[in-house]
Amino acid sequence: MTELIGQTAFGEIAMLLVIAAGIGFVGLMLRQPLIVSFISVGLLVGPSALDLVQADEQISLLSELGIAILLFLVGIKLDIKLIRSLGAVSLMTGLGQVAFTSIFGYLIGLALGLDAITSLYVAVALTFSSTIIIVKLLSDKREIDSLHGQIALGFLIVQDVVVVIAMIVLSALGIGTGHGGEGSSGNILTVLLAGIALVAFVILFVRFVADRLTERLAHVPELLVVFAIAQAAMFAAIGDMVGLGKEVGGLLAGVSLASTPYRETIAARLAPLRDFLLLFFFIALGTTLELNLLGAHLTSAIVLSFFVLIGNPLIVLAIMGAMGYRKRTGFLAGLTVAQISEFSLIFIAMGVSLGHVDASALGLVTLVGLVTIAASTYMITYSHALYAVLEPLLGVFERTGTPREPSGQQAGHQGEQFDVVMIGLGRFGTAIGLRLHERGERVLGIDFNPEAVRRWRNLGLNADFGDANDAEYINGLPLAGVRWVVSTIPAQPTGLSHEEPRETLVQAIRLSGYQGPIALTSHSGRETEDLLATGAELVLEPFQDGADRAVELLAGSKRLSHTSIPPIASEILEQS
């Protein structure tokens, strides 16, 4: 049956998709990102295992289009305004991690017996972390807006800039690798002029065309997506034709749309297509690798994997500690760079295609990718439990006073008296806080999203930055005399095996000595009994409570008044 289906290119691709779906499902059960499953598919269908790939040209074409779309999406995030807004911590940690990994990775490569060029390629490849994986994991944990999440996103942008530079340099190094001789200097000049012309075209396109054109196309979202794909493919083809390479062409295509107001819409629409096409990149990659080649580099892969898993987080932790951040924030941010990315494999594959390194280097980095991505996924998923175990060893990474991140005792509220402490400053928490404030209650708001804290302060309310999962922070809260502690923190998403954050919060509050009533928030009736069993005196159900109030208003014999939110507060809430 397999041979019958595989007789046509369409049948072969259909079979590969079925295998990818099956392995992807297994990866889902193991809570692994798709990239691990895709790499596994490539190895499984490659010549060293099932040897199912015969439609090389079709798969290669889809692979190249996938790389163009991937790099287009990198380029579309490189808005100049966004790069200018990068904070010092993102810049310092990003550049520091890249420099540390490159230098020590190169030395480790030499120590493992790799030649100088291969060691350099491997070292640079190890500096890239997977934006796709990190954003997905942090979003699933609802930590994308936390301080460590925002810092991680910042130094991922720095890494993306490094990716751009590395790709351009690599393309430039590849210019003279053709049939050299006397034509090489002329070839280099031609490519340089073509590159300048392409960049100039991008600048003019951004300045005079991009905004107006995308605004017109946005009236038909499907056409906007088709245009974006066409832009990526056209620039990639031109880049390849003039010698810059498809990768640089795809990057420039993304940059040409990075300043438009529709870049997020384009990126969101193309992300599934990118993931689909990247499958064929990993299948094509698998056809070039032999499993015995991977086994020959097992020792080197383990050494380099430990370097990425331990060294990268430590350098981020050290830099952030030196800049005045708490060890907990540095640790959680550092874990996000404990893996290499799909760009690492693309970078090495470019080196192989240019003849700078051989296929064994690609096999080595592929194995490192499998190990680090798989391991770091669990490290990020269980980051809080991991921190609790390692916390006694991390004191050396925290400066006295943590000037950039005040703790509860240092937040300016020591000695103040509050009636209510509100943990979680989203829409629901803010609406409750405003109404309590109008009634004369003294409310202190707590959130791990710096933007939410800023919004509360703009409303004239007391607010501090803090993480409810941090028992040390909870212990420092000014809870003496507080009549209620209210938490609007939601349940952890299904499938993430953390401790229930609300139960952990109740335990931390009780251990701090507070014996007053605690109110928690539930979005499901099934949770209410469990939350009451944790020791909470009240469980708020926003949807049910809102429905009850609506029934009172609709069924009452007279119009019932309700407390309205001031216009300025409503405006700030809408912006959030």
Coordinates of C-alpha atoms in Angstrom, one line a residue:
M1 CA 0.0 0.0 0.0
T2 CA 2.8 2.4 0.9
E3 CA 4.6 1.6 -2.3
L4 CA 1.4 2.1 -4.3
I5 CA 0.7 5.5 -2.7
G6 CA 4.3 6.7 -3.1
Q7 CA 4.4 6.1 -6.9
T8 CA 3.3 9.7 -7.5
A9 CA 4.7 12.9 -6.0
F10 CA 1.2 13.8 -4.7
G11 CA 0.8 10.4 -3.1
E12 CA 4.2 10.6 -1.6
I13 CA 3.6 14.0 -0.1
A14 CA 0.2 12.8 1.2
M15 CA 1.9 9.9 2.9
L16 CA 4.5 12.2 4.5
L17 CA 1.8 14.4 5.8
V18 CA 0.0 11.4 7.4
I19 CA 3.3 10.4 9.1
A20 CA 3.9 14.0 10.2
A21 CA 0.4 14.1 11.8
G22 CA 1.0 10.9 13.6
I23 CA 4.4 11.8 15.0
G24 CA 3.1 15.3 15.8
F25 CA 0.3 13.7 17.9
V26 CA 2.9 11.7 19.8
G27 CA 4.9 14.9 20.3
L28 CA 1.8 16.6 21.6
M29 CA 1.3 13.8 24.2
L30 CA 4.9 14.3 25.2
R31 CA 4.3 18.1 25.3
Q32 CA 7.0 18.8 22.7
P33 CA 6.9 21.6 20.2
L34 CA 6.2 20.8 16.5
I35 CA 9.8 21.4 15.5
V36 CA 11.0 18.3 17.4
S37 CA 8.3 16.2 15.7
F38 CA 9.2 17.7 12.3
I39 CA 12.9 16.9 12.8
S40 CA 12.0 13.4 13.8
V41 CA 9.8 13.0 10.7
G42 CA 12.8 14.1 8.5
L43 CA 15.1 11.5 10.1
L44 CA 12.4 8.8 10.0
V45 CA 11.6 9.1 6.3
G46 CA 15.3 9.7 5.3
P47 CA 17.6 7.2 3.7
S48 CA 18.9 5.8 7.1
A49 CA 15.4 4.7 8.2
L50 CA 12.3 4.2 5.9
D51 CA 13.8 5.9 2.9
L52 CA 10.4 7.1 1.6
V53 CA 11.5 10.4 -0.1
Q54 CA 11.6 10.1 -3.8
A55 CA 10.0 13.4 -4.9
D56 CA 13.1 15.4 -4.2
E57 CA 12.4 18.3 -6.5
Q58 CA 8.9 18.9 -5.2
I59 CA 9.9 18.7 -1.6
S60 CA 12.9 20.9 -2.2
L61 CA 10.7 23.5 -3.8
L62 CA 8.3 23.5 -0.8
S63 CA 11.3 23.6 1.5
E64 CA 12.7 26.7 -0.2
L65 CA 9.4 28.5 -0.1
G66 CA 9.1 27.6 3.6
I67 CA 12.5 29.2 4.3
A68 CA 11.5 32.3 2.4
I69 CA 8.3 32.6 4.4
L70 CA 10.1 32.0 7.7
L71 CA 12.7 34.7 7.0
F72 CA 9.9 37.0 5.7
L73 CA 8.3 36.7 9.1
V74 CA 11.5 37.5 10.8
G75 CA 12.0 40.6 8.6
I76 CA 8.4 41.8 9.2
K77 CA 9.1 42.0 12.9
L78 CA 12.2 44.2 12.4
D79 CA 10.4 47.5 12.6
I80 CA 12.9 50.3 13.1
K81 CA 10.7 51.9 15.7
L82 CA 10.6 48.7 17.6
I83 CA 14.3 48.2 17.5
R84 CA 14.9 51.8 18.8
S85 CA 12.5 51.1 21.7
L86 CA 14.5 48.1 23.0
G87 CA 15.4 48.6 26.6
A88 CA 19.0 48.4 27.9
V89 CA 18.3 45.0 29.5
S90 CA 17.1 43.5 26.3
L91 CA 20.1 44.9 24.4
M92 CA 22.7 43.9 27.0
T93 CA 21.3 40.4 27.6
G94 CA 20.8 39.8 23.9
L95 CA 24.3 40.9 22.8
G96 CA 25.9 39.4 26.0
Q97 CA 24.4 36.0 25.3
V98 CA 25.3 36.1 21.6
A99 CA 28.9 37.0 22.5
F100 CA 29.3 34.5 25.3
T101 CA 27.8 31.6 23.3
S102 CA 29.9 32.4 20.2
I103 CA 33.2 32.7 22.0
F104 CA 32.9 29.8 24.3
G105 CA 31.1 27.7 21.7
Y106 CA 34.0 28.2 19.4
L107 CA 36.5 27.2 22.0
I108 CA 34.5 24.1 22.9
G109 CA 34.2 23.2 19.2
L110 CA 38.0 23.3 18.9
A111 CA 38.4 21.3 22.1
L112 CA 36.1 18.6 20.6
G113 CA 38.4 18.3 17.6
L114 CA 36.4 20.4 15.1
D115 CA 38.3 22.5 12.6
A116 CA 38.3 26.3 13.0
I117 CA 35.6 27.0 10.3
T118 CA 33.3 24.3 11.5
S119 CA 33.7 25.5 15.1
L120 CA 32.8 29.0 14.1
Y121 CA 29.7 27.9 12.2
V122 CA 28.6 25.7 15.1
A123 CA 29.3 28.4 17.6
V124 CA 27.2 31.0 15.7
A125 CA 24.4 28.4 15.2
L126 CA 24.2 27.9 19.0
T127 CA 23.5 31.6 19.6
F128 CA 20.0 31.5 18.0
S129 CA 17.0 30.7 20.2
S130 CA 13.6 29.7 18.8
T131 CA 11.2 32.6 18.9
I132 CA 8.3 30.3 17.8
I133 CA 8.8 27.9 20.7
I134 CA 9.4 30.6 23.4
V135 CA 6.4 32.7 22.4
K136 CA 4.2 29.6 22.3
L137 CA 5.3 28.3 25.7
L138 CA 5.1 31.7 27.4
S139 CA 1.7 32.4 25.9
D140 CA 0.4 29.0 27.1
K141 CA 1.6 29.8 30.6
R142 CA 0.1 33.3 30.4
E143 CA 3.5 34.8 31.1
I144 CA 4.1 36.6 27.8
D145 CA 3.2 39.9 29.5
S146 CA 5.2 39.3 32.6
L147 CA 8.5 41.2 33.2
H148 CA 10.6 38.2 32.3
G149 CA 8.5 37.5 29.3
Q150 CA 8.8 41.0 28.0
I151 CA 12.6 40.9 28.5
A152 CA 12.8 37.6 26.7
L153 CA 10.9 39.0 23.8
G154 CA 13.3 41.9 23.7
F155 CA 16.5 39.9 23.5
L156 CA 14.8 37.6 20.9
I157 CA 14.5 40.7 18.7
V158 CA 18.2 41.3 19.3
Q159 CA 18.9 37.7 18.2
D160 CA 16.7 38.3 15.1
V161 CA 19.0 41.2 14.2
V162 CA 22.0 39.0 14.6
V163 CA 20.3 36.4 12.3
V164 CA 19.9 39.1 9.7
I165 CA 23.6 40.1 9.9
A166 CA 24.8 36.5 9.9
M167 CA 22.7 35.6 6.8
I168 CA 24.0 38.7 5.0
V169 CA 27.6 37.9 5.9
L170 CA 27.2 34.3 4.9
S171 CA 25.7 35.3 1.5
A172 CA 28.6 37.7 1.0
L173 CA 31.1 34.9 1.8
G174 CA 29.4 32.7 -0.7
I175 CA 29.8 35.2 -3.6
G176 CA 33.2 34.1 -4.5
T177 CA 32.8 30.4 -4.1
G178 CA 31.6 29.8 -7.6
H179 CA 34.0 29.3 -10.5
G180 CA 36.2 32.0 -9.2
G181 CA 39.3 33.2 -11.0
E182 CA 39.3 36.5 -12.7
G183 CA 35.5 36.8 -12.7
S184 CA 35.3 36.7 -8.9
S185 CA 36.0 40.4 -8.3
G186 CA 33.5 41.4 -11.0
N187 CA 30.9 39.0 -9.6
I188 CA 31.4 40.5 -6.1
L189 CA 30.9 44.0 -7.5
T190 CA 27.8 43.0 -9.4
V191 CA 26.2 41.4 -6.3
L192 CA 27.2 44.4 -4.2
L193 CA 25.5 46.8 -6.6
A194 CA 22.5 44.5 -6.9
G195 CA 22.2 44.4 -3.1
I196 CA 22.4 48.2 -2.8
A197 CA 19.8 48.5 -5.5
L198 CA 17.5 46.1 -3.7
V199 CA 17.9 47.8 -0.3
A200 CA 17.3 51.2 -2.0
F201 CA 14.1 49.8 -3.6
V202 CA 12.9 48.6 -0.1
I203 CA 13.5 52.1 1.4
L204 CA 11.5 53.7 -1.4
F205 CA 8.8 51.1 -1.2
V206 CA 8.5 51.6 2.6
R207 CA 8.5 55.4 2.2
F208 CA 6.0 55.9 -0.6
V209 CA 4.1 52.7 -1.3
A210 CA 3.8 50.2 1.6
D211 CA 1.3 51.9 3.8
R212 CA -1.1 53.0 1.0
L213 CA -0.9 49.7 -0.8
T214 CA -1.5 47.5 2.2
E215 CA -4.3 49.7 3.3
R216 CA -6.1 49.1 0.0
L217 CA -5.3 45.4 0.0
A218 CA -6.6 45.1 3.6
H219 CA -10.1 45.6 2.4
V220 CA -9.8 42.0 1.2
P221 CA -7.7 40.2 3.8
E222 CA -7.2 37.1 1.6
L223 CA -5.6 39.3 -1.1
L224 CA -3.4 40.9 1.5
V225 CA -2.1 37.5 2.4
V226 CA -1.5 36.5 -1.2
F227 CA 0.4 39.8 -1.7
A228 CA 2.6 39.1 1.3
I229 CA 3.4 35.6 0.0
A230 CA 4.1 37.0 -3.4
Q231 CA 6.4 39.6 -1.9
A232 CA 8.3 37.0 0.0
A233 CA 8.7 34.7 -3.0
M234 CA 9.5 37.5 -5.4
F235 CA 12.2 39.0 -3.2
A236 CA 13.6 35.5 -2.5
A237 CA 13.8 34.8 -6.2
I238 CA 15.5 38.1 -6.9
G239 CA 17.9 37.7 -4.1
D240 CA 18.8 34.2 -5.4
M241 CA 19.2 35.5 -8.9
V242 CA 21.6 38.3 -8.0
G243 CA 23.6 36.1 -5.7
L244 CA 22.4 37.4 -2.3
G245 CA 20.5 34.2 -1.6
K246 CA 16.8 33.4 -1.0
E247 CA 17.3 33.9 2.7
V248 CA 18.4 37.6 2.4
G249 CA 15.7 38.2 -0.2
G250 CA 13.0 36.9 2.1
L251 CA 14.3 39.0 5.0
L252 CA 14.2 42.2 2.9
A253 CA 10.7 41.3 1.8
G254 CA 9.6 41.2 5.4
V255 CA 11.4 44.5 6.2
S256 CA 9.6 46.2 3.3
L257 CA 6.3 45.6 5.2
A258 CA 7.6 45.8 8.8
S259 CA 6.5 49.4 9.3
T260 CA 2.9 49.0 8.0
P261 CA 0.0 48.9 10.4
Y262 CA -1.0 45.5 9.0
R263 CA 2.2 43.7 9.8
E264 CA 0.7 41.8 12.8
T265 CA -2.2 40.7 10.7
I266 CA 0.1 39.4 8.0
A267 CA 2.3 37.6 10.4
A268 CA -0.7 35.9 12.1
R269 CA -2.1 34.8 8.8
L270 CA 1.2 33.4 7.5
A271 CA 2.3 31.6 10.7
P272 CA 0.3 28.4 9.9
L273 CA 1.6 28.4 6.4
R274 CA 5.2 28.8 7.7
D275 CA 4.7 25.8 10.1
F276 CA 3.3 23.7 7.3
L277 CA 6.1 24.5 4.8
L278 CA 8.8 24.1 7.4
L279 CA 7.8 20.4 7.6
F280 CA 9.3 20.0 4.1
F281 CA 12.5 21.7 5.1
F282 CA 13.0 19.2 7.9
I283 CA 12.1 16.3 5.5
A284 CA 14.6 17.6 3.0
L285 CA 17.1 17.9 5.9
G286 CA 16.4 14.3 6.9
T287 CA 17.3 13.1 3.4
T288 CA 20.8 14.5 3.8
L289 CA 21.5 13.0 7.2
E290 CA 22.4 9.5 8.2
L291 CA 21.6 8.1 11.6
N292 CA 25.0 6.6 12.0
L293 CA 26.5 10.1 11.2
L294 CA 24.5 11.4 14.1
G295 CA 25.7 8.6 16.4
A296 CA 29.3 9.5 15.5
H297 CA 28.8 12.9 17.1
L298 CA 26.9 11.8 20.2
T299 CA 29.6 12.8 22.7
S300 CA 30.1 16.2 21.0
A301 CA 26.4 16.8 20.8
I302 CA 25.9 16.0 24.5
V303 CA 28.7 18.4 25.5
L304 CA 27.3 21.2 23.3
S305 CA 23.8 20.5 24.5
F306 CA 24.8 20.9 28.2
F307 CA 26.6 24.1 27.2
V308 CA 23.4 25.6 25.7
L309 CA 21.1 24.3 28.4
I310 CA 23.2 25.6 31.3
G311 CA 25.6 28.2 29.9
N312 CA 23.0 30.4 28.0
P313 CA 20.6 30.7 31.0
L314 CA 23.6 31.5 33.3
I315 CA 24.9 34.3 31.2
V316 CA 21.5 35.9 31.0
L317 CA 21.0 35.5 34.8
A318 CA 24.4 37.0 35.4
I319 CA 23.9 40.0 33.2
M320 CA 20.4 40.7 34.5
G321 CA 21.7 40.3 38.1
A322 CA 24.5 42.8 37.4
M323 CA 21.9 45.3 36.0
G324 CA 19.8 45.1 39.2
Y325 CA 17.1 42.5 38.5
R326 CA 16.1 39.9 41.0
K327 CA 17.5 36.4 40.6
R328 CA 14.0 35.0 40.0
T329 CA 13.3 37.3 37.0
G330 CA 16.8 36.6 35.6
F331 CA 16.3 32.8 36.0
L332 CA 12.9 32.7 34.3
A333 CA 14.2 34.9 31.5
G334 CA 17.4 32.9 31.1
L335 CA 15.5 29.6 30.7
T336 CA 14.0 30.9 27.4
V337 CA 17.4 30.8 25.7
A338 CA 18.2 27.2 26.7
Q339 CA 17.7 25.8 23.2
I340 CA 18.7 26.4 19.6
S341 CA 16.3 27.2 16.8
E342 CA 15.3 26.3 13.3
F343 CA 17.5 29.2 12.2
S344 CA 20.5 27.2 13.5
L345 CA 19.8 24.4 11.1
I346 CA 19.1 26.8 8.2
F347 CA 22.4 28.6 9.0
I348 CA 24.4 25.4 9.0
A349 CA 22.6 24.2 5.8
M350 CA 23.7 27.4 4.1
G351 CA 27.2 26.6 5.1
V352 CA 27.0 23.1 3.7
S353 CA 25.5 24.4 0.4
L354 CA 28.4 26.9 0.1
G355 CA 31.0 24.2 0.8
H356 CA 32.3 25.8 4.0
V357 CA 31.4 22.9 6.2
D358 CA 30.4 19.2 5.5
A359 CA 27.2 17.4 6.3
S360 CA 28.7 16.1 9.6
A361 CA 28.4 19.6 11.1
L362 CA 24.7 19.7 10.0
G363 CA 24.2 16.3 11.7
L364 CA 25.9 17.6 14.9
V365 CA 23.8 20.7 15.1
T366 CA 20.6 18.7 14.3
L367 CA 21.3 16.4 17.3
V368 CA 22.0 19.4 19.6
G369 CA 18.7 20.9 18.4
L370 CA 16.7 17.8 19.2
V371 CA 18.2 17.5 22.7
T372 CA 18.0 21.2 23.7
I373 CA 14.6 21.9 22.3
A374 CA 13.1 18.8 24.0
A375 CA 14.8 19.5 27.3
S376 CA 14.2 23.2 27.4
T377 CA 10.5 22.8 26.7
Y378 CA 10.2 20.9 30.0
M379 CA 12.5 23.5 31.7
I380 CA 10.3 26.4 30.7
T381 CA 7.1 24.5 31.4
Y382 CA 8.2 23.6 34.9
S383 CA 10.2 26.8 35.4
H384 CA 8.7 27.8 38.8
A385 CA 9.2 24.4 40.3
L386 CA 12.8 24.3 39.0
Y387 CA 13.4 27.7 40.5
A388 CA 12.1 26.6 43.9
V389 CA 14.7 23.8 43.8
L390 CA 17.7 25.9 42.6
E391 CA 16.8 29.2 44.5
P392 CA 19.3 28.6 47.4
L393 CA 22.1 28.4 44.8
L394 CA 21.2 31.6 42.9
G395 CA 21.9 34.3 45.5
V396 CA 25.2 35.1 43.9
F397 CA 23.4 36.5 40.9
E398 CA 21.3 39.1 42.8
R399 CA 22.6 42.5 43.8
T400 CA 21.6 43.9 47.2
G401 CA 18.6 46.1 46.8
T402 CA 17.7 45.0 43.2
P403 CA 17.3 48.6 42.1
R404 CA 15.5 47.8 38.8
E405 CA 12.9 45.6 40.4
P406 CA 11.8 46.5 43.9
S407 CA 10.4 43.8 46.1
G408 CA 7.3 44.1 48.3
Q409 CA 9.3 45.7 51.2
Q410 CA 10.9 48.2 48.8
A411 CA 8.0 49.2 46.7
G412 CA 7.2 52.3 48.7
H413 CA 4.2 50.9 50.6
Q414 CA 5.9 49.7 53.8
G415 CA 4.0 50.9 56.8
E416 CA 0.9 51.9 54.7
Q417 CA -2.5 50.4 55.6
F418 CA -4.7 48.9 53.0
D419 CA -8.2 47.4 53.2
V420 CA -8.0 45.2 50.1
V421 CA -5.0 43.7 48.2
M422 CA -6.0 42.9 44.6
I423 CA -3.8 40.4 42.8
G424 CA -4.3 40.4 39.0
L425 CA -5.0 43.8 37.3
G426 CA -6.8 42.7 34.1
R427 CA -10.2 44.0 33.1
F428 CA -12.1 42.2 35.9
G429 CA -9.6 43.1 38.6
T430 CA -9.4 46.7 37.5
A431 CA -13.2 47.0 37.4
I432 CA -13.4 45.7 41.0
G433 CA -10.6 47.9 42.1
L434 CA -12.2 51.0 40.7
R435 CA -15.5 50.3 42.4
L436 CA -13.9 49.6 45.7
H437 CA -11.9 52.8 45.4
E438 CA -15.0 54.8 44.7
R439 CA -16.5 53.4 48.0
G440 CA -13.5 54.7 49.9
E441 CA -11.6 51.4 50.2
R442 CA -7.9 51.6 50.2
V443 CA -6.8 49.1 47.5
L444 CA -3.3 47.9 46.6
G445 CA -3.0 46.2 43.2
I446 CA -0.4 43.6 42.3
D447 CA 0.5 42.3 38.8
F448 CA 3.5 40.8 37.0
N449 CA 2.7 42.8 33.9
P450 CA 4.5 46.2 34.1
E451 CA 2.0 47.7 31.7
A452 CA -0.9 46.7 33.9
V453 CA 0.8 48.3 36.9
R454 CA 1.3 51.5 34.9
R455 CA -2.4 51.6 33.9
W456 CA -3.5 51.3 37.5
R457 CA -1.2 54.1 38.6
N458 CA -2.6 56.2 35.8
L459 CA -6.0 55.6 37.3
G460 CA -4.8 57.0 40.6
L461 CA -4.6 53.6 42.3
N462 CA -1.8 52.1 44.3
A463 CA -0.1 49.3 42.4
D464 CA 3.1 47.3 42.6
F465 CA 4.9 45.0 40.3
G466 CA 5.0 41.4 41.7
D467 CA 4.6 37.8 40.8
A468 CA 1.9 35.8 42.8
N469 CA 3.9 32.6 42.2
D470 CA 6.9 34.1 44.2
A471 CA 6.4 33.1 47.8
E472 CA 9.2 35.5 48.9
Y473 CA 7.3 38.4 47.3
I474 CA 4.0 37.4 48.9
N475 CA 5.7 37.2 52.3
G476 CA 6.8 40.8 51.9
L477 CA 3.3 42.2 51.1
P478 CA 1.8 44.7 53.6
L479 CA -1.0 42.4 54.7
A480 CA -1.4 43.6 58.3
G481 CA -4.9 45.0 58.8
V482 CA -6.0 44.0 55.3
R483 CA -9.7 42.9 55.3
W484 CA -9.7 41.0 52.0
V485 CA -7.1 39.5 49.6
V486 CA -8.7 39.1 46.2
S487 CA -7.1 37.2 43.3
T488 CA -8.4 37.3 39.7
I489 CA -5.7 34.9 38.5
P490 CA -7.3 32.4 36.1
A491 CA -6.7 28.6 36.0
Q492 CA -3.6 27.3 34.4
P493 CA -4.3 26.1 30.7
T494 CA -5.3 22.5 30.4
G495 CA -2.3 20.3 29.6
L496 CA 0.3 22.2 31.6
S497 CA 1.2 20.1 34.7
H498 CA 2.0 22.9 37.1
E499 CA 0.8 23.2 40.6
E500 CA -2.6 25.0 40.6
P501 CA -1.4 28.7 40.9
R502 CA -4.4 29.7 43.0
E503 CA -3.8 27.0 45.5
T504 CA -0.1 27.9 45.7
L505 CA -1.1 31.5 46.2
V506 CA -3.4 30.7 49.1
Q507 CA -0.7 28.6 50.8
A508 CA 1.8 31.4 50.4
I509 CA -0.6 34.0 51.8
R510 CA -1.4 31.8 54.8
L511 CA 2.3 31.1 55.4
S512 CA 3.0 34.9 55.5
G513 CA 0.8 35.1 58.6
Y514 CA -2.4 36.5 57.0
Q515 CA -5.5 34.9 58.5
G516 CA -8.2 37.1 57.0
P517 CA -10.6 36.1 54.2
I518 CA -9.3 35.3 50.6
A519 CA -11.4 35.6 47.4
L520 CA -10.4 33.7 44.3
T521 CA -11.8 33.8 40.7
S522 CA -13.2 30.9 38.8
H523 CA -14.4 30.7 35.2
S524 CA -16.0 27.3 35.6
G525 CA -18.5 26.0 38.1
R526 CA -16.5 22.8 38.4
E527 CA -13.6 24.7 39.9
T528 CA -15.5 26.4 42.6
E529 CA -15.6 23.5 45.1
D530 CA -12.0 22.8 44.6
L531 CA -11.1 26.4 45.2
L532 CA -13.1 26.6 48.4
A533 CA -11.3 23.5 49.5
T534 CA -8.0 25.4 49.3
G535 CA -9.1 27.6 52.1
A536 CA -10.6 30.5 50.2
E537 CA -13.7 32.1 51.8
L538 CA -15.2 33.3 48.6
V539 CA -15.1 32.3 44.9
L540 CA -16.0 34.9 42.3
E541 CA -17.5 33.7 39.0
P542 CA -17.5 36.7 36.7
F543 CA -19.9 35.2 34.1
Q544 CA -22.4 33.8 36.6
D545 CA -22.2 36.8 38.9
G546 CA -22.7 39.1 35.8
A547 CA -25.6 37.0 34.7
D548 CA -27.2 37.2 38.1
R549 CA -26.9 41.0 38.1
A550 CA -28.3 41.2 34.5
V551 CA -31.4 39.2 35.6
E552 CA -31.9 41.6 38.5
L553 CA -31.8 44.5 36.2
L554 CA -34.1 42.9 33.5
A555 CA -36.6 41.3 35.9
G556 CA -36.8 44.0 38.5
S557 CA -40.0 46.1 38.8
K558 CA -38.0 49.3 38.8
R559 CA -34.8 50.4 37.1
L560 CA -31.8 49.5 39.3
S561 CA -28.9 51.9 39.4
H562 CA -25.4 50.7 39.0
T563 CA -22.0 52.1 39.7
S564 CA -20.5 53.5 36.5
I565 CA -16.8 53.7 35.7
P566 CA -15.5 57.2 35.2
P567 CA -15.0 58.1 31.4
I568 CA -11.2 58.4 31.7
A569 CA -11.0 55.0 33.4
S570 CA -13.2 53.4 30.7
E571 CA -10.8 54.8 28.1
I572 CA -7.8 53.3 29.8
L573 CA -9.6 50.0 30.2
E574 CA -10.4 50.0 26.5
Q575 CA -6.8 50.6 25.6
S576 CA -5.8 47.6 27.7

